[in-house]
Short mmCIF file of C-alpha atoms and ligand atoms in Angstrom, two decimals:
data_model
loop_
_atom_site.label_atom_id
_atom_site.label_comp_id
_atom_site.label_asym_id
_atom_site.label_seq_id
_atom_site.Cartn_x
_atom_site.Cartn_y
_atom_site.Cartn_z
CA UNK O 1192 4.30 27.17 39.69
CA UNK O 1193 6.42 24.11 38.90
CA UNK O 1194 9.16 24.47 36.33
CA UNK O 1195 9.30 22.41 33.16
CA UNK O 1196 11.81 19.57 33.64
CA UNK O 1197 15.23 20.08 32.07
CA UNK O 1198 15.71 17.61 29.21
CA UNK O 1199 17.97 14.74 30.24
CA UNK O 1200 21.05 13.66 28.34
CA UNK O 1201 19.14 10.68 26.98
CA UNK O 1202 16.37 12.99 25.77
CA UNK O 1203 18.97 15.06 23.99
CA UNK O 1204 20.24 11.87 22.38
CA UNK O 1205 16.75 11.20 21.05
CA UNK O 1206 15.73 8.29 23.28
CA UNK O 1207 12.89 10.03 25.13
CA UNK O 1208 9.43 8.44 24.98
CA UNK O 1209 7.35 8.88 21.85
CA UNK O 1210 4.57 11.51 21.98
CA UNK O 1211 1.31 10.09 23.32
CA UNK O 1212 -0.48 10.01 19.95
CA UNK O 1213 2.29 7.80 18.58
CA UNK O 1214 1.98 5.41 21.51
CA UNK O 1215 -1.82 5.34 21.61
CA UNK O 1216 -2.04 2.25 19.46
CA UNK O 1217 0.79 -0.12 20.40
CA UNK O 1218 -1.09 -2.90 18.69
CA UNK O 1219 -2.57 -2.63 15.23
CA UNK O 1220 -0.81 -1.57 12.02
CA UNK O 1221 1.24 1.26 13.59
CA UNK O 1222 2.47 -1.10 16.33
CA UNK O 1223 3.35 -3.67 13.67
CA UNK O 1224 5.33 -1.05 11.75
CA UNK O 1225 7.25 -0.04 14.90
CA UNK O 1226 8.22 -3.67 15.47
CA UNK O 1227 9.39 -3.93 11.86
CA UNK O 1228 11.59 -0.87 12.39
CA UNK O 1229 13.04 -2.33 15.59
CA UNK O 1230 14.05 -5.44 13.65
CA UNK O 1231 16.04 -3.40 11.14
CA UNK O 1232 17.89 -1.05 13.53
CA UNK O 1233 20.70 -3.56 14.33
CA UNK O 1234 21.52 -3.64 10.59
CA UNK O 1235 21.77 0.12 10.06
CA UNK O 1236 25.34 0.70 11.30
CA UNK O 1237 26.14 4.35 12.00
CA UNK O 1238 22.90 5.47 10.32
CA UNK O 1239 21.11 3.94 13.32
CA UNK O 1240 21.73 7.28 15.01
CA UNK O 1241 18.90 8.68 12.87
CA UNK O 1242 16.53 5.73 13.26
CA UNK O 1243 14.17 7.53 15.63
CA UNK O 1244 13.11 9.63 12.66
CA UNK O 1245 11.40 6.54 11.21
CA UNK O 1246 9.16 6.26 14.27
CA UNK O 1247 7.79 9.78 14.06
CA UNK O 1248 5.62 10.97 11.19
CA UNK O 1249 6.77 14.38 10.03
CA UNK O 1250 3.29 15.88 9.77
CA UNK O 1251 -0.22 14.77 10.71
CA UNK O 1252 -3.37 16.58 9.63
CA UNK O 1253 -6.83 15.61 10.92
CA UNK O 1254 -9.68 17.40 9.19
CA UNK O 1255 -13.43 17.74 9.63
CA UNK O 1256 -15.31 17.08 6.39
CA UNK O 1257 -18.86 18.47 6.63
CA UNK O 1258 -21.21 18.07 3.66
CA UNK O 1259 -24.86 18.57 2.72
CA UNK O 1260 -26.50 15.18 2.41
CA UNK O 1261 -29.15 14.46 -0.24
CA UNK O 1262 -31.89 14.39 2.42
CA UNK O 1263 -31.13 17.95 3.57
CA UNK O 1264 -29.18 17.02 6.72
CA UNK O 1265 -25.53 17.92 7.36
CA UNK O 1266 -23.08 15.07 8.00
CA UNK O 1267 -19.51 15.29 9.32
CA UNK O 1268 -16.79 12.86 8.27
CA UNK O 1269 -13.31 12.51 9.73
CA UNK O 1270 -10.39 12.85 7.31
CA UNK O 1271 -6.65 12.40 7.66
CA UNK O 1272 -3.48 13.09 5.71
CA UNK O 1273 -0.17 11.95 7.19
CA UNK O 1274 3.24 12.78 5.73
CA UNK O 1275 5.53 10.26 7.34
CA UNK O 1276 8.85 11.24 5.80
CA UNK O 1277 9.81 13.64 3.02
CA UNK O 1278 13.61 13.40 3.19
CA UNK O 1279 13.84 11.88 -0.31
CA UNK O 1280 11.18 13.98 -2.04
CA UNK O 1281 7.51 14.95 -1.87
CA UNK O 1282 5.12 12.79 0.10
CA UNK O 1283 3.39 10.11 -1.96
CA UNK O 1284 0.65 7.67 -1.09
CA UNK O 1285 -2.99 6.79 -1.59
CA UNK O 1286 -6.27 7.91 -0.08
CA UNK O 1287 -8.53 5.27 1.48
CA UNK O 1288 -12.28 5.57 1.94
CA UNK O 1289 -13.36 3.04 4.58
CA UNK O 1290 -15.64 3.02 7.60
CA UNK O 1291 -12.84 1.64 9.83
CA UNK O 1292 -10.03 4.04 8.85
CA UNK O 1293 -8.21 5.44 11.91
CA UNK O 1294 -5.36 7.88 12.38
CA UNK O 1295 -2.98 5.16 13.54
CA UNK O 1296 -3.83 3.04 10.49
CA UNK O 1297 -3.09 5.99 8.18
CA UNK O 1298 0.17 6.63 10.08
CA UNK O 1299 1.23 3.03 9.42
CA UNK O 1300 0.21 3.18 5.77
CA UNK O 1301 2.16 6.44 5.32
CA UNK O 1302 5.25 4.90 6.93
CA UNK O 1303 5.07 1.83 4.68
CA UNK O 1304 4.94 4.25 1.72
CA UNK O 1305 8.25 5.82 2.86
CA UNK O 1306 9.82 2.35 2.97
CA UNK O 1307 8.30 1.24 -0.34
CA UNK O 1308 9.26 4.37 -2.28
CA UNK O 1309 12.84 4.10 -1.03
CA UNK O 1310 12.92 0.34 -1.75
CA UNK O 1311 12.20 0.88 -5.46
CA UNK O 1312 14.22 4.11 -5.38
CA UNK O 1313 11.59 6.51 -6.71
CA UNK O 1314 12.25 10.09 -5.52
CA UNK O 1315 9.37 10.32 -3.08
CA UNK O 1316 8.81 10.33 0.64
CA UNK O 1317 5.87 8.54 2.21
CA UNK O 1318 2.34 9.82 2.87
CA UNK O 1319 -1.19 8.46 3.09
CA UNK O 1320 -4.72 9.73 3.59
CA UNK O 1321 -8.11 8.47 4.49
CA UNK O 1322 -11.72 9.30 5.27
CA UNK O 1323 -13.89 7.35 7.70
CA UNK O 1324 -16.78 6.60 5.36
CA UNK O 1325 -18.35 3.52 3.85
CA UNK O 1326 -18.75 4.64 0.23
CA UNK O 1327 -21.49 2.03 -0.28
CA UNK O 1328 -23.75 4.03 2.10
CA UNK O 1329 -23.54 7.41 0.31
CA UNK O 1330 -24.81 8.57 -3.08
CA UNK O 1331 -22.47 9.49 -5.94
CA UNK O 1332 -23.22 13.18 -5.33
CA UNK O 1333 -22.45 12.84 -1.63
CA UNK O 1334 -19.22 10.99 -2.43
CA UNK O 1335 -18.17 13.81 -4.75
CA UNK O 1336 -18.89 16.46 -2.09
CA UNK O 1337 -16.97 14.45 0.55
CA UNK O 1338 -14.00 14.12 -1.82
CA UNK O 1339 -13.98 17.79 -2.79
CA UNK O 1340 -14.30 19.11 0.78
CA UNK O 1341 -11.59 16.71 1.99
CA UNK O 1342 -9.29 17.84 -0.85
CA UNK O 1343 -9.88 21.49 0.05
CA UNK O 1344 -9.12 20.78 3.71
CA UNK O 1345 -5.85 18.95 3.01
CA UNK O 1346 -5.03 21.46 0.21
CA UNK O 1347 -2.74 23.32 2.60
CA UNK O 1348 -0.24 20.46 2.61
CA UNK O 1349 -0.64 18.69 -0.77
CA UNK O 1350 0.64 19.79 -4.18
CA UNK O 1351 2.70 18.44 -7.11
CA UNK O 1352 5.97 19.22 -5.32
CA UNK O 1353 4.71 18.67 -1.76
CA UNK O 1354 2.54 15.59 -1.48
CA UNK O 1355 0.78 13.67 -4.24
CA UNK O 1356 -2.24 11.45 -3.36
CA UNK O 1357 -3.35 8.40 -5.39
CA UNK O 1358 -6.07 5.71 -5.25
CA UNK O 1359 -6.28 3.11 -2.50
CA UNK O 1360 -9.11 0.97 -1.10
CA UNK O 1361 -12.48 2.26 -2.39
CA UNK O 1362 -11.01 5.17 -4.34
CA UNK O 1363 -10.56 5.18 -8.09
CA UNK O 1364 -9.89 7.28 -11.19
CA UNK O 1365 -13.11 9.29 -10.73
CA UNK O 1366 -12.18 10.22 -7.15
CA UNK O 1367 -8.74 11.30 -8.39
CA UNK O 1368 -10.38 13.44 -11.12
CA UNK O 1369 -12.48 15.23 -8.46
CA UNK O 1370 -9.38 15.75 -6.29
CA UNK O 1371 -7.39 17.14 -9.20
CA UNK O 1372 -10.23 19.46 -10.21
CA UNK O 1373 -10.80 20.73 -6.66
CA UNK O 1374 -7.12 21.45 -6.09
CA UNK O 1375 -6.91 23.16 -9.51
CA UNK O 1376 -9.99 25.32 -8.78
CA UNK O 1377 -8.51 26.37 -5.44
CA UNK O 1378 -5.09 27.25 -6.86
CA UNK O 1379 -6.35 28.86 -10.05
CA UNK O 1380 -4.61 26.69 -12.65
CA UNK O 1381 -5.00 23.14 -13.90
CA UNK O 1382 -2.60 21.06 -11.90
CA UNK O 1383 -2.57 17.51 -13.23
CA UNK O 1384 0.49 16.50 -11.17
CA UNK O 1385 -1.25 16.89 -7.80
CA UNK O 1386 -2.62 13.34 -7.88
CA UNK O 1387 -1.81 10.15 -9.77
CA UNK O 1388 -4.11 7.34 -10.83
CA UNK O 1389 -6.19 9.85 -12.83
CA UNK O 1390 -8.21 8.99 -15.94
CA UNK O 1391 -5.91 8.86 -18.98
CA UNK O 1392 -7.85 11.76 -20.58
CA UNK O 1393 -6.92 13.98 -17.61
CA UNK O 1394 -3.17 13.37 -17.55
CA UNK O 1395 -3.31 9.82 -16.20
CA UNK O 1396 -0.81 7.22 -17.33
CA UNK O 1397 -1.43 4.19 -19.47
CA UNK O 1398 -0.71 1.08 -17.44
CA UNK O 1399 -1.44 2.68 -14.04
CA UNK O 1400 -4.65 0.73 -13.43
CA UNK O 1401 -2.88 -2.62 -13.76
CA UNK O 1402 0.46 -1.52 -12.31
CA UNK O 1403 0.18 -2.79 -8.74
CA UNK O 1404 -1.14 -6.20 -9.81
CA UNK O 1405 1.53 -6.38 -12.53
CA UNK O 1406 4.22 -5.66 -9.94
CA UNK O 1407 2.80 -8.37 -7.64
CA UNK O 1408 2.96 -10.81 -10.54
CA UNK O 1409 6.48 -9.74 -11.56
CA UNK O 1410 8.06 -10.25 -8.13
CA UNK O 1411 6.08 -13.49 -7.75
CA UNK O 1412 7.63 -14.87 -10.94
CA UNK O 1413 11.11 -13.76 -9.86
CA UNK O 1414 10.81 -15.31 -6.40
CA UNK O 1415 9.28 -18.54 -7.73
CA UNK O 1416 12.49 -19.20 -9.71
CA UNK O 1417 14.50 -19.09 -6.47
CA UNK O 1418 12.34 -21.78 -4.83
CA UNK O 1419 11.79 -23.95 -7.93
CA UNK O 1420 8.09 -23.25 -8.08
CA UNK O 1421 6.55 -23.56 -11.54
CA UNK O 1422 4.05 -20.70 -11.84
CA UNK O 1423 2.31 -22.19 -14.87
CA UNK O 1424 1.15 -25.23 -12.89
CA UNK O 1425 0.70 -23.50 -9.54
CA UNK O 1426 -2.49 -23.11 -7.49
CA UNK O 1427 -3.21 -19.60 -6.26
CA UNK O 1428 -5.56 -18.24 -3.57
CA UNK O 1429 -6.40 -14.52 -3.63
CA UNK O 1430 -7.95 -12.44 -0.85
CA UNK O 1431 -9.43 -9.19 -2.17
CA UNK O 1432 -10.49 -9.07 -5.82
CA UNK O 1433 -10.34 -5.31 -6.42
CA UNK O 1434 -7.72 -3.33 -8.28
CA UNK O 1435 -4.74 -5.26 -6.91
CA UNK O 1436 -6.13 -8.78 -6.39
CA UNK O 1437 -8.20 -8.77 -9.59
CA UNK O 1438 -5.28 -7.81 -11.84
CA UNK O 1439 -2.78 -10.10 -10.09
CA UNK O 1440 -5.29 -12.98 -10.30
CA UNK O 1441 -5.79 -12.34 -14.03
CA UNK O 1442 -2.04 -12.28 -14.77
CA UNK O 1443 -1.40 -15.53 -12.88
CA UNK O 1444 -4.41 -17.12 -14.62
CA UNK O 1445 -3.00 -16.06 -18.02
CA UNK O 1446 0.22 -18.01 -17.36
CA UNK O 1447 -1.79 -21.19 -16.77
CA UNK O 1448 -1.89 -21.01 -12.96
CA UNK O 1449 -5.16 -22.17 -11.36
CA UNK O 1450 -6.91 -19.58 -9.18
CA UNK O 1451 -8.50 -22.03 -6.75
CA UNK O 1452 -9.96 -19.65 -4.14
CA UNK O 1453 -10.99 -16.01 -3.98
CA UNK O 1454 -12.29 -14.13 -0.97
CA UNK O 1455 -13.70 -10.62 -0.81
CA UNK O 1456 -16.07 -8.70 1.49
CA UNK O 1457 -18.96 -10.73 0.03
CA UNK O 1458 -17.61 -14.20 0.89
CA UNK O 1459 -15.23 -16.94 -0.23
CA UNK O 1460 -15.47 -19.10 -3.34
CA UNK O 1461 -13.48 -22.21 -4.21
CA UNK O 1462 -12.94 -24.46 -7.23
CA UNK O 1463 -10.20 -27.08 -7.23
CA UNK O 1464 -9.99 -27.14 -11.03
CA UNK O 1465 -9.53 -23.37 -11.08
CA UNK O 1466 -12.03 -20.51 -11.32
CA UNK O 1467 -12.98 -18.94 -14.64
CA UNK O 1468 -11.12 -15.69 -13.93
CA UNK O 1469 -12.34 -13.54 -16.87
CA UNK O 1470 -15.94 -14.49 -15.97
CA UNK O 1471 -15.26 -13.71 -12.29
CA UNK O 1472 -13.88 -10.27 -13.20
CA UNK O 1473 -17.07 -9.54 -15.18
CA UNK O 1474 -19.22 -10.83 -12.29
CA UNK O 1475 -17.46 -8.55 -9.76
CA UNK O 1476 -17.77 -5.55 -12.11
CA UNK O 1477 -21.53 -6.20 -12.42
CA UNK O 1478 -22.41 -7.17 -8.83
CA UNK O 1479 -19.63 -5.62 -6.70
CA UNK O 1480 -18.48 -8.89 -5.12
CA UNK O 1481 -17.48 -12.52 -5.79
CA UNK O 1482 -20.61 -13.64 -3.89
CA UNK O 1483 -23.14 -15.49 -6.07
CA UNK O 1484 -20.57 -16.45 -8.73
CA UNK O 1485 -21.80 -19.59 -10.52
CA UNK O 1486 -19.60 -22.64 -11.04
CA UNK O 1487 -17.85 -22.38 -7.69
CA UNK O 1488 -18.29 -23.77 -4.21
CA UNK O 1489 -18.99 -21.32 -1.39
CA UNK O 1490 -16.79 -22.02 1.65
CA UNK O 1491 -16.63 -20.46 5.11
CA UNK O 1492 -14.40 -17.38 5.23
CA UNK O 1493 -12.13 -18.99 7.86
CA UNK O 1494 -11.41 -21.92 5.53
CA UNK O 1495 -9.76 -19.61 2.99
CA UNK O 1496 -6.55 -19.77 5.05
CA UNK O 1497 -6.43 -23.59 4.86
CA UNK O 1498 -6.98 -23.88 1.13
CA UNK O 1499 -4.56 -26.23 -0.61
CA UNK O 1500 -2.49 -23.86 -2.74
CA UNK O 1501 1.09 -22.97 -3.67
CA UNK O 1502 0.75 -19.19 -3.67
CA UNK O 1503 -1.41 -16.97 -1.48
CA UNK O 1504 -2.00 -13.33 -2.36
CA UNK O 1505 -3.54 -11.22 0.41
CA UNK O 1506 -4.83 -8.12 -1.45
CA UNK O 1507 -7.45 -6.65 0.90
CA UNK O 1508 -6.68 -5.11 4.30
CA UNK O 1509 -4.14 -5.19 7.15
CA UNK O 1510 -3.55 -7.96 9.72
CA UNK O 1511 -5.34 -10.69 7.77
CA UNK O 1512 -2.51 -13.17 8.35
CA UNK O 1513 -1.95 -13.34 12.10
CA UNK O 1514 -0.91 -15.71 14.88
CA UNK O 1515 -4.30 -17.43 14.69
CA UNK O 1516 -4.11 -18.56 11.06
CA UNK O 1517 -0.42 -18.41 10.01
CA UNK O 1518 0.14 -21.98 11.18
CA UNK O 1519 -2.62 -23.29 8.90
CA UNK O 1520 -1.50 -21.71 5.63
CA UNK O 1521 -0.46 -24.36 3.08
CA UNK O 1522 1.08 -22.04 0.47
CA UNK O 1523 4.84 -22.10 -0.16
CA UNK O 1524 4.87 -18.43 -1.02
CA UNK O 1525 2.83 -15.41 0.08
CA UNK O 1526 2.86 -12.31 -2.11
CA UNK O 1527 1.59 -9.28 -0.21
CA UNK O 1528 -0.58 -7.24 -2.56
CA UNK O 1529 -2.20 -5.49 0.42
CA UNK O 1530 -0.34 -3.18 2.75
CA UNK O 1531 0.42 -4.67 6.14
CA UNK O 1532 -1.51 -7.96 5.73
CA UNK O 1533 0.88 -9.97 7.95
CA UNK O 1534 1.52 -9.27 11.64
CA UNK O 1535 5.09 -9.62 13.03
CA UNK O 1536 3.98 -12.71 15.04
CA UNK O 1537 2.67 -14.31 11.86
CA UNK O 1538 5.92 -13.39 10.08
CA UNK O 1539 7.85 -15.41 12.68
CA UNK O 1540 5.52 -18.41 12.37
CA UNK O 1541 5.77 -18.36 8.57
CA UNK O 1542 9.55 -18.06 8.66
CA UNK O 1543 9.75 -21.05 11.01
CA UNK O 1544 7.50 -23.03 8.64
CA UNK O 1545 9.66 -22.05 5.66
CA UNK O 1546 6.90 -20.13 3.89
CA UNK O 1547 8.46 -17.41 1.73
CA UNK O 1548 6.84 -14.00 2.28
CA UNK O 1549 7.29 -11.34 -0.41
CA UNK O 1550 6.59 -8.25 1.67
CA UNK O 1551 4.20 -5.44 0.70
CA UNK O 1552 6.98 -2.85 0.72
CA UNK O 1553 8.45 -4.43 -2.41
CA UNK O 1554 5.66 -6.68 -3.77
CA UNK O 1555 3.01 -3.98 -4.25
CA UNK O 1556 5.39 -1.18 -5.24
CA UNK O 1557 4.35 -1.42 -8.91
CA UNK O 1558 1.51 1.05 -8.35
CA UNK O 1559 3.67 3.81 -7.00
CA UNK O 1560 6.32 3.12 -9.63
CA UNK O 1561 3.86 3.86 -12.44
CA UNK O 1562 2.47 6.75 -10.35
CA UNK O 1563 5.99 8.13 -10.52
CA UNK O 1564 5.93 7.72 -14.32
CA UNK O 1565 2.54 9.51 -14.39
CA UNK O 1566 3.90 12.41 -12.32
CA UNK O 1567 6.95 12.72 -14.61
CA UNK O 1568 4.71 12.63 -17.71
CA UNK O 1569 2.45 15.33 -16.23
CA UNK O 1570 5.41 17.62 -15.55
CA UNK O 1571 6.76 17.23 -19.07
CA UNK O 1572 3.32 16.98 -20.77
CA UNK O 1573 4.84 14.22 -22.84
CA UNK O 1574 3.13 10.84 -22.63
CA UNK O 1575 4.67 7.41 -23.14
CA UNK O 1576 3.05 4.37 -24.72
CA UNK O 1577 1.93 1.43 -22.61
CA UNK O 1578 4.63 -0.96 -23.81
CA UNK O 1579 7.32 1.48 -22.66
CA UNK O 1580 5.62 1.95 -19.28
CA UNK O 1581 5.25 -1.77 -18.65
CA UNK O 1582 8.84 -2.46 -19.73
CA UNK O 1583 10.18 0.21 -17.38
CA UNK O 1584 7.95 -1.05 -14.55
CA UNK O 1585 9.10 -4.64 -14.93
CA UNK O 1586 12.76 -3.57 -15.08
CA UNK O 1587 12.51 -1.52 -11.88
CA UNK O 1588 10.61 -4.26 -10.02
CA UNK O 1589 13.06 -6.97 -11.09
CA UNK O 1590 16.13 -4.91 -10.17
CA UNK O 1591 14.69 -3.86 -6.81
CA UNK O 1592 13.69 -7.41 -5.98
CA UNK O 1593 17.10 -8.82 -6.98
CA UNK O 1594 18.79 -6.27 -4.69
CA UNK O 1595 16.54 -7.17 -1.76
CA UNK O 1596 17.03 -10.89 -2.35
CA UNK O 1597 20.81 -10.44 -2.19
CA UNK O 1598 20.61 -8.39 1.04
CA UNK O 1599 18.43 -11.11 2.59
CA UNK O 1600 21.09 -13.71 1.73
CA UNK O 1601 23.97 -11.54 2.96
CA UNK O 1602 22.34 -10.63 6.29
CA UNK O 1603 20.48 -13.95 6.73
CA UNK O 1604 17.19 -12.12 7.32
CA UNK O 1605 13.67 -12.30 5.91
CA UNK O 1606 12.80 -10.44 2.73
CA UNK O 1607 10.83 -7.95 4.84
CA UNK O 1608 13.80 -7.05 7.01
CA UNK O 1609 16.01 -7.00 3.89
CA UNK O 1610 13.67 -4.54 2.17
CA UNK O 1611 13.64 -2.39 5.32
CA UNK O 1612 17.47 -2.48 5.38
CA UNK O 1613 17.70 -1.23 1.79
CA UNK O 1614 14.99 1.40 2.23
CA UNK O 1615 15.88 2.69 5.70
CA UNK O 1616 19.52 3.13 4.69
CA UNK O 1617 18.42 5.23 1.70
CA UNK O 1618 16.03 7.33 3.79
CA UNK O 1619 18.43 7.88 6.66
CA UNK O 1620 21.36 8.60 4.35
CA UNK O 1621 19.41 11.50 2.80
CA UNK O 1622 18.36 12.56 6.30
CA UNK O 1623 22.01 12.69 7.30
CA UNK O 1624 23.07 14.55 4.14
CA UNK O 1625 20.36 17.16 4.61
CA UNK O 1626 21.11 17.58 8.31
CA UNK O 1627 18.76 19.10 10.83
CA UNK O 1628 17.13 22.46 10.16
CA UNK O 1629 17.78 25.02 11.56
P1 NAD C 2137 -10.05 -2.14 -3.87
O1 NAD C 2137 -11.00 -1.26 -3.15
O2 NAD C 2137 -9.98 -2.08 -5.36
O3 NAD C 2137 -10.30 -3.68 -3.46
C1 NAD C 2137 -10.35 -4.09 -2.13
C2 NAD C 2137 -10.76 -5.55 -2.10
O4 NAD C 2137 -10.70 -6.02 -0.76
C3 NAD C 2137 -12.19 -5.78 -2.57
O5 NAD C 2137 -12.25 -6.96 -3.35
C4 NAD C 2137 -12.95 -5.97 -1.26
O6 NAD C 2137 -14.13 -6.73 -1.40
C5 NAD C 2137 -11.91 -6.71 -0.45
N1 NAD C 2137 -12.20 -6.66 0.98
C6 NAD C 2137 -12.54 -5.59 1.72
N2 NAD C 2137 -12.77 -5.96 2.98
C7 NAD C 2137 -12.55 -7.30 3.04
C8 NAD C 2137 -12.61 -8.26 4.07
N3 NAD C 2137 -12.94 -7.92 5.31
N4 NAD C 2137 -12.30 -9.56 3.77
C9 NAD C 2137 -11.97 -9.91 2.52
N5 NAD C 2137 -11.89 -9.04 1.51
C10 NAD C 2137 -12.18 -7.75 1.76
O7 NAD C 2137 -8.63 -1.83 -3.22
P2 NAD C 2137 -7.18 -2.06 -3.84
O8 NAD C 2137 -6.73 -0.79 -4.45
O9 NAD C 2137 -7.17 -3.32 -4.65
O10 NAD C 2137 -6.31 -2.26 -2.50
C11 NAD C 2137 -6.20 -3.52 -1.86
C12 NAD C 2137 -4.96 -3.52 -0.98
O11 NAD C 2137 -3.82 -3.23 -1.79
C13 NAD C 2137 -4.94 -2.46 0.13
O12 NAD C 2137 -4.23 -2.97 1.22
C14 NAD C 2137 -4.16 -1.32 -0.49
O13 NAD C 2137 -3.58 -0.47 0.47
C15 NAD C 2137 -3.12 -2.10 -1.26
N6 NAD C 2137 -2.48 -1.39 -2.36
C16 NAD C 2137 -3.19 -0.82 -3.37
C17 NAD C 2137 -2.52 -0.17 -4.39
C18 NAD C 2137 -3.23 0.41 -5.57
O14 NAD C 2137 -2.56 0.87 -6.50
N7 NAD C 2137 -4.54 0.39 -5.64
C19 NAD C 2137 -1.13 -0.06 -4.36
C20 NAD C 2137 -0.43 -0.68 -3.33
C21 NAD C 2137 -1.11 -1.33 -2.33
#
């Protein structure tokens, strides 16, 4: 029998190859995240010793989610919950229901949550979850059973002081209510703090529904001042008109900006004079998509990236802005509402073309900031009014963005690398203070 190899000195120093499941997807969102980490390591000084920790999720859970379907058959769905890093506090991050969700995508999303939570300095680590399901193909009853079984399966690692899920693509307040109820039934007491993004009547926070879009808008306004861009006369293109894109689009529209193009899964619409945003929001609520909206031109999806605009807001899925279209974008500023919408290659092209990118890890942090407020309110059972929540949100977003802007100037790096510098230093500093157990 051959003996196990003795670890080499380099292995002891933490430079041995990553486990196979972390290497499986060199491309894709997880590969993009790894490249982003590599770009920040030269700026970490002595904390760089701990950097490997950022490339390895702390805990990965893959679960089988079997349910009875309405037609009497049994269907199995694949579910995930990944806790990327919990050095700064409990894991925190949304749950995505989508037919294309994969483990490596959830790993990337959980890692970006670690960076984001540290960037705005809320006391959370990073986590994310997902189920491979297209919610449009199941009934409401089936969706509830999928949600409840998934929550039971991941119940061994979530909890108000362990890991707190929230909404993401295709999940909403109702899904959070089912998750909260299932966890509470299993533990024997009502536990509102186990998820955020709940209905207000169940311990949810005022302002949470709009929080991510409001944060996108807030950092957009701050950044626009630095590049002499007048928001009130700007032209904006939005990809994804759900929770994030819809709210951000509405807030820009309310300042006088023209929303000239919107794309969602149902197609792309365009109007040079600006779309009627309140009517579009009603249309999407009634029909589920921007498709068929009157008073707008329908254009090919590919043309969205060439639309004449000043600001582009990707607020749908990952890798939408890539090497193939980054060179065609006309906007002066991109505000990442989505997580991971820009690949590292596209980042380089945009930087070369002097397009300012406000990265996801700061631009869409408004949602988790108000999730933090919700969690605090649940613990104290004392609820704040919406004006107070919005004022605190705007203050945190402005301060965090100002800090990142300064680091970008000091280090002569992009805002993405600057945000990673701020966040990774915070994460690795706590890692160092805590030391290795045992
Ligand atoms: P949502 O489900 O409310 O909306 C998603 C939108 O994306 C919809 O308009 C949908 O039609 C569109 N879309 C889906 N596939 C598309 C495609 N192939 N092409 C164009 N559009 C497509 O989801 P959301 O909560 O608004 O999340 C959107 C993005 O923002 C995701 O990347 C999510 O991770 C990120 N995000 C969400 C929050 C939050 O609080 N909800 C917080 C931070 C980041």
